[in-house]
Short mmCIF file of C-alpha atoms in Angstrom, two decimals:
data_model
loop_
_atom_site.label_atom_id
_atom_site.label_comp_id
_atom_site.label_asym_id
_atom_site.label_seq_id
_atom_site.Cartn_x
_atom_site.Cartn_y
_atom_site.Cartn_z
CA MET K 1 63.93 40.05 27.32
CA SER K 2 62.81 42.22 30.24
CA LYS K 3 63.76 45.88 30.67
CA ASN K 4 65.65 44.89 33.79
CA SER K 5 67.71 42.35 31.82
CA LYS K 6 68.53 44.93 29.15
CA SER K 7 69.54 47.41 31.83
CA LYS K 8 71.93 44.90 33.37
CA ILE K 9 73.51 44.25 29.99
CA ALA K 10 73.97 47.97 29.42
CA LYS K 11 75.67 48.39 32.81
CA GLU K 12 77.84 45.31 32.36
CA LYS K 13 80.47 47.15 30.39
CA ALA K 14 80.43 50.45 28.55
CA ILE K 15 80.90 49.03 25.07
CA SER K 16 78.53 49.15 22.14
CA ASP K 17 76.73 46.28 20.47
CA GLU K 18 79.12 46.63 17.54
CA GLU K 19 82.11 46.29 19.84
CA LYS K 20 80.56 43.24 21.48
CA GLN K 21 79.99 41.66 18.09
CA GLU K 22 83.63 42.37 17.26
CA CYS K 23 84.68 40.62 20.49
CA ILE K 24 82.58 37.62 19.51
CA GLU K 25 84.24 37.41 16.11
CA LYS K 26 87.73 37.75 17.60
CA LEU K 27 87.08 35.01 20.14
CA ARG K 28 85.54 32.75 17.51
CA LYS K 29 88.61 33.17 15.30
CA LEU K 30 90.93 32.24 18.17
CA VAL K 31 88.83 29.19 19.04
CA LYS K 32 88.59 27.91 15.48
CA ALA K 33 92.35 28.21 15.09
CA VAL K 34 92.75 25.71 17.93
CA ASP K 35 90.04 23.26 16.89
CA PRO K 36 87.33 23.88 14.27
CA GLN K 37 85.13 21.36 16.09
CA ILE K 38 84.81 23.47 19.24
CA ARG K 39 81.38 25.00 19.58
CA SER K 40 81.67 28.60 18.38
CA ASP K 41 78.17 30.02 17.90
CA ASP K 42 77.39 33.49 19.26
CA ILE K 43 75.74 32.44 22.49
CA TYR K 44 78.63 30.15 23.40
CA MET K 45 81.15 32.92 22.74
CA ILE K 46 79.03 35.31 24.81
CA ARG K 47 79.07 32.82 27.68
CA TRP K 48 82.82 33.19 28.11
CA LEU K 49 83.00 36.88 27.19
CA MET K 50 80.40 37.92 29.75
CA TYR K 51 82.21 35.88 32.39
CA LYS K 52 85.40 37.84 31.65
CA ASP K 53 83.77 41.25 31.10
CA TRP K 54 84.29 41.11 27.34
CA ASP K 55 88.04 40.68 27.63
CA VAL K 56 88.72 38.49 24.58
CA ASN K 57 92.07 37.11 25.71
CA ALA K 58 90.84 36.31 29.22
CA ALA K 59 87.72 34.66 27.81
CA PHE K 60 89.84 32.60 25.42
CA GLN K 61 92.12 31.41 28.23
CA LYS K 62 89.15 30.32 30.34
CA LEU K 63 87.50 28.58 27.41
CA MET K 64 90.73 26.74 26.64
CA LYS K 65 90.95 25.48 30.23
CA ASN K 66 87.47 24.06 29.79
CA TYR K 67 88.48 22.56 26.44
CA LYS K 68 91.58 20.97 27.95
CA PHE K 69 89.56 19.46 30.79
CA SER K 70 87.02 18.03 28.34
CA LYS K 71 89.83 16.44 26.34
CA GLU K 72 91.50 14.98 29.42
CA HIS K 73 88.28 13.89 31.12
CA PRO K 74 85.54 13.50 28.48
CA ASP K 75 83.54 11.20 30.75
CA TRP K 76 82.92 14.16 33.08
CA MET K 77 81.31 16.33 30.37
CA LYS K 78 78.27 16.45 28.12
CA MET K 79 79.76 15.33 24.81
CA ASP K 80 76.62 14.33 22.91
CA ASN K 81 72.89 14.98 22.59
CA VAL K 82 70.84 14.70 25.77
CA SER K 83 68.90 11.81 24.26
CA ASN K 84 72.02 9.67 24.53
CA TYR K 85 72.20 10.17 28.30
CA GLU K 86 68.78 8.92 29.34
CA ASP K 87 70.42 6.00 31.13
CA LEU K 88 72.13 8.53 33.43
CA LEU K 89 69.26 10.96 33.82
CA LYS K 90 66.88 8.24 34.99
CA TYR K 91 68.69 8.13 38.35
CA ASN K 92 67.43 11.64 39.15
CA LEU K 93 70.67 12.56 40.84
CA GLY K 94 70.19 16.19 39.87
CA VAL K 95 67.49 18.35 38.34
CA MET K 96 67.23 22.02 37.44
CA PHE K 97 64.26 23.80 39.00
CA ASP K 98 61.72 25.34 36.68
CA GLY K 99 61.78 29.13 37.01
CA ARG K 100 64.13 31.42 38.94
CA THR K 101 64.67 32.64 42.47
CA GLN K 102 63.86 36.11 43.75
CA LYS K 103 67.40 37.04 42.65
CA GLY K 104 66.81 35.79 39.11
CA ARG K 105 69.01 32.73 39.54
CA ARG K 106 68.57 29.18 38.39
CA VAL K 107 68.64 26.48 41.07
CA TYR K 108 70.03 23.00 40.58
CA LEU K 109 68.96 20.38 43.12
CA MET K 110 71.16 17.40 43.95
CA ARG K 111 69.68 14.50 45.91
CA GLY K 112 71.93 12.75 48.41
CA CYS K 113 69.52 9.82 48.57
CA ASN K 114 70.25 9.12 44.89
CA MET K 115 74.03 9.34 45.21
CA ASN K 116 74.83 5.67 44.79
CA PRO K 117 78.34 4.66 43.66
CA ASP K 118 76.94 1.24 42.80
CA ASN K 119 75.01 2.90 39.96
CA LEU K 120 77.13 5.90 39.04
CA SER K 121 80.77 6.90 39.03
CA MET K 122 81.81 10.35 40.18
CA ALA K 123 82.52 11.16 36.53
CA ASN K 124 78.99 10.24 35.46
CA ALA K 125 77.53 12.16 38.38
CA SER K 126 79.43 15.25 37.22
CA ARG K 127 78.33 14.62 33.65
CA ILE K 128 74.71 14.78 34.80
CA ASP K 129 75.45 18.17 36.38
CA ASN K 130 77.07 19.34 33.17
CA ILE K 131 74.06 18.29 31.08
CA TRP K 132 71.75 20.53 33.10
CA PHE K 133 74.16 23.47 33.28
CA GLU K 134 74.80 23.38 29.54
CA MET K 135 71.08 23.98 29.11
CA VAL K 136 70.83 27.05 31.34
CA MET K 137 74.14 28.60 30.31
CA ASP K 138 72.56 29.27 26.93
CA GLU K 139 70.25 31.70 28.76
CA ILE K 140 71.42 35.31 28.98
CA GLU K 141 69.54 35.85 32.23
CA THR K 142 71.46 32.96 33.79
CA LEU K 143 74.78 34.38 32.60
CA GLN K 144 73.81 37.70 34.20
CA ASN K 145 72.34 36.49 37.48
CA GLY K 146 74.08 33.16 37.99
CA ALA K 147 72.90 29.93 39.56
CA SER K 148 72.79 28.15 42.90
CA VAL K 149 73.27 24.48 43.68
CA LEU K 150 71.09 23.07 46.47
CA ILE K 151 72.53 19.82 47.84
CA ASP K 152 70.15 17.82 50.03
CA PHE K 153 72.02 15.14 51.98
CA LYS K 154 68.90 13.61 53.50
CA ASN K 155 69.06 9.79 53.52
CA ILE K 156 72.50 9.69 51.91
CA SER K 157 74.33 6.36 51.97
CA TRP K 158 77.77 5.94 53.50
CA LYS K 159 78.75 4.32 50.17
CA VAL K 160 79.17 7.80 48.70
CA VAL K 161 82.57 7.94 50.38
CA LYS K 162 83.81 5.88 47.42
CA TRP K 163 83.35 8.91 45.19
CA PHE K 164 85.48 11.29 47.21
CA THR K 165 88.97 10.00 46.63
CA PRO K 166 91.71 12.67 46.69
CA MET K 167 91.92 12.55 42.88
CA ASN K 168 88.17 12.82 42.39
CA SER K 169 87.98 15.67 44.90
CA MET K 170 90.65 17.64 43.03
CA LEU K 171 88.95 16.97 39.69
CA LEU K 172 85.62 18.03 41.16
CA SER K 173 87.18 21.30 42.25
CA ARG K 174 88.61 21.92 38.77
CA PHE K 175 85.29 20.99 37.20
CA ALA K 176 83.32 23.42 39.39
CA ASN K 177 85.77 26.27 38.81
CA LEU K 178 85.41 25.92 35.04
CA THR K 179 81.75 26.94 35.11
CA PRO K 180 81.59 30.38 33.42
CA LEU K 181 79.11 32.00 35.80
CA LYS K 182 80.11 35.05 37.83
CA HIS K 183 77.72 33.99 40.54
CA LEU K 184 77.68 30.30 41.46
CA ASP K 185 77.20 29.12 45.01
CA PHE K 186 76.44 25.87 46.80
CA HIS K 187 73.92 25.45 49.61
CA ILE K 188 74.06 22.26 51.65
CA ILE K 189 71.14 21.11 53.80
CA ASN K 190 70.34 18.12 56.02
CA THR K 191 73.91 17.33 56.96
CA THR K 192 74.80 14.46 59.29
CA PRO K 193 77.88 13.61 61.38
CA PHE K 194 78.95 11.38 58.50
CA ILE K 195 78.71 14.26 56.03
CA ASN K 196 80.58 16.55 58.41
CA THR K 197 83.42 14.04 58.53
CA LEU K 198 83.39 13.65 54.75
CA VAL K 199 83.56 17.42 54.32
CA ASN K 200 86.55 17.65 56.65
CA LEU K 201 88.32 15.00 54.57
CA THR K 202 87.57 16.48 51.14
CA PHE K 203 87.78 20.24 51.74
CA PRO K 204 91.59 20.32 51.71
CA PHE K 205 91.45 19.16 48.09
CA PHE K 206 89.09 21.96 47.03
CA SER K 207 90.37 25.31 45.84
CA GLN K 208 89.97 28.30 48.14
CA SER K 209 87.59 29.94 45.68
CA LEU K 210 85.32 26.87 45.71
CA ARG K 211 85.33 26.57 49.50
CA GLU K 212 84.20 30.19 49.78
CA LYS K 213 81.15 29.42 47.65
CA ILE K 214 79.88 26.59 49.85
CA HIS K 215 77.31 27.40 52.55
CA PHE K 216 76.01 24.97 55.18
CA HIS K 217 72.44 25.35 56.42
CA HIS K 218 72.14 22.09 58.37
CA ASP K 219 68.32 21.78 58.74
CA ASN K 220 67.60 25.52 58.84
CA LEU K 221 64.91 26.09 56.20
CA GLU K 222 64.59 29.78 57.07
CA GLN K 223 68.08 30.37 55.70
CA LEU K 224 67.05 28.72 52.43
CA HIS K 225 63.98 30.94 52.28
CA GLU K 226 66.14 34.04 52.66
CA GLU K 227 68.36 32.90 49.81
CA PHE K 228 65.81 31.50 47.35
CA GLY K 229 62.45 32.86 48.44
CA LYS K 230 59.95 30.66 50.28
CA ASP K 231 57.39 30.64 47.48
CA PHE K 232 60.00 29.43 44.98
CA LEU K 233 60.77 26.23 46.89
CA PRO K 234 58.69 23.03 46.95
CA GLU K 235 56.87 22.02 50.13
CA GLU K 236 59.65 19.65 51.23
CA PHE K 237 61.94 22.67 51.67
CA GLY K 238 59.33 24.77 53.44
CA GLY K 239 57.62 26.13 50.34
CA PRO K 240 53.87 26.45 49.74
CA LYS K 241 51.77 23.46 50.78
CA GLY K 242 51.28 21.00 47.94
CA LYS K 243 54.00 22.51 45.74
CA THR K 244 56.19 19.86 44.12
CA LEU K 245 58.69 19.65 41.29
CA ASP K 246 56.97 19.05 37.97
CA LEU K 247 59.49 16.51 36.73
CA GLU K 248 57.74 15.78 33.47
CA LYS K 249 57.78 19.46 32.51
CA ILE K 250 61.36 19.91 33.68
CA TYR K 251 62.68 16.99 31.65
CA LYS K 252 60.62 18.05 28.65
CA ASN K 253 62.28 21.46 28.86
CA LEU K 254 65.70 19.81 28.93
CA PHE K 255 65.10 17.82 25.75
CA ALA K 256 63.51 20.82 24.03
CA ALA K 257 66.43 23.09 24.92
CA ASP K 258 68.90 20.52 23.62
CA LYS K 259 67.06 20.40 20.31
CA TYR K 260 66.91 24.18 19.99
CA TYR K 261 70.35 25.38 18.96
CA PRO K 262 70.69 29.20 18.85
CA LYS K 263 73.68 29.27 16.49
CA GLU K 264 74.32 32.77 15.16
CA ILE K 265 71.44 34.66 16.79
CA TRP K 266 72.73 37.84 18.45
CA PHE K 267 71.58 37.93 22.05
CA LEU K 268 70.36 41.53 22.18
CA LYS K 269 67.73 40.88 19.55
CA GLU K 270 64.21 40.25 20.79
CA GLU K 271 64.05 37.37 18.32
CA TYR K 272 66.41 35.27 20.42
CA SER K 273 64.53 35.88 23.67
CA ARG K 274 61.16 35.19 22.03
CA LYS K 275 62.18 32.01 20.23
CA ASN K 276 64.03 30.63 23.22
CA SER K 277 61.19 31.26 25.68
CA VAL K 278 58.57 29.80 23.33
CA CYS K 279 60.66 26.69 22.85
CA ILE K 280 61.23 26.14 26.55
CA GLU K 281 57.73 27.00 27.73
CA ASN K 282 55.93 24.95 25.11
CA GLY K 283 58.43 22.12 25.12
CA GLU K 284 59.07 21.30 21.47
CA LYS K 285 58.25 17.69 20.76
CA THR K 286 61.24 15.44 20.46
CA LYS K 287 61.58 11.80 19.59
CA ASN K 288 62.17 11.16 23.30
CA GLU K 289 59.05 12.84 24.59
CA GLY K 290 56.97 9.69 24.41
CA ASN K 291 59.14 7.67 26.76
CA LEU K 292 59.99 10.38 29.27
CA ARG K 293 57.48 8.99 31.74
CA GLU K 294 59.26 5.65 31.64
CA THR K 295 62.71 7.08 32.30
CA ILE K 296 61.76 9.62 34.95
CA ARG K 297 61.12 8.18 38.38
CA GLU K 298 59.33 10.31 40.93
CA ILE K 299 61.60 11.69 43.63
CA ASP K 300 60.26 10.88 47.08
#
């Protein structure tokens, strides 16, 4: 963990490590009283506590909203190992960039050209998003700095209108607002008159807080560069010539992260940072590694 990361943790709230550990135990006790099957390891408790500035009751309420949504709409959430979702991941609807922006944030790319209601329901599309975000929300740096969603509507089909029913739009708003990241924004590029119309139809069903997080860049790559850093982006978004997304590495990281379960490791210890980074960078071998090439199609 970098000195900068440790400094941010220290400034986050003036409580000691012992007090933080006590908050974790209190939240875990509340969670287990509701359902012993809810994930309750340290890093998962920290996820909600950091989001609510270590207020145990507020963190518990937010976690319970997420739990309720997962019970009511399990098809929208990651409910199993990543290996059981290869049939969804192969559509390359979304992918988490390797590395971080100049602001230390993760970036999740969604491809409009792969948004096909003939292949995926809105629920399954959201489940794909959840799979990737579950990976990065086990990272302390992501909890501190947040994440951005880059939505590229280039070559999108009009069929996508089937996804955005009033009910789906309201569920999508709930789903997005359940993400326990203090900083989460959405950047939309390559819009068309069709997309503009779709936005006008769906925005009334989004919460005010979600609408405030959505930024439209049309085809202005310079605005993306200001937000993410030009060198961070692949060539198609104005980044360095020849730079592309290394999909094989990215998917390998996803399967490795899913296999590595932090459990009771306290996040301030160097051990957690070291083990996690080694796992992700080296890509622990999984039973799925051999057929990743078959399931991952190159994004044009």
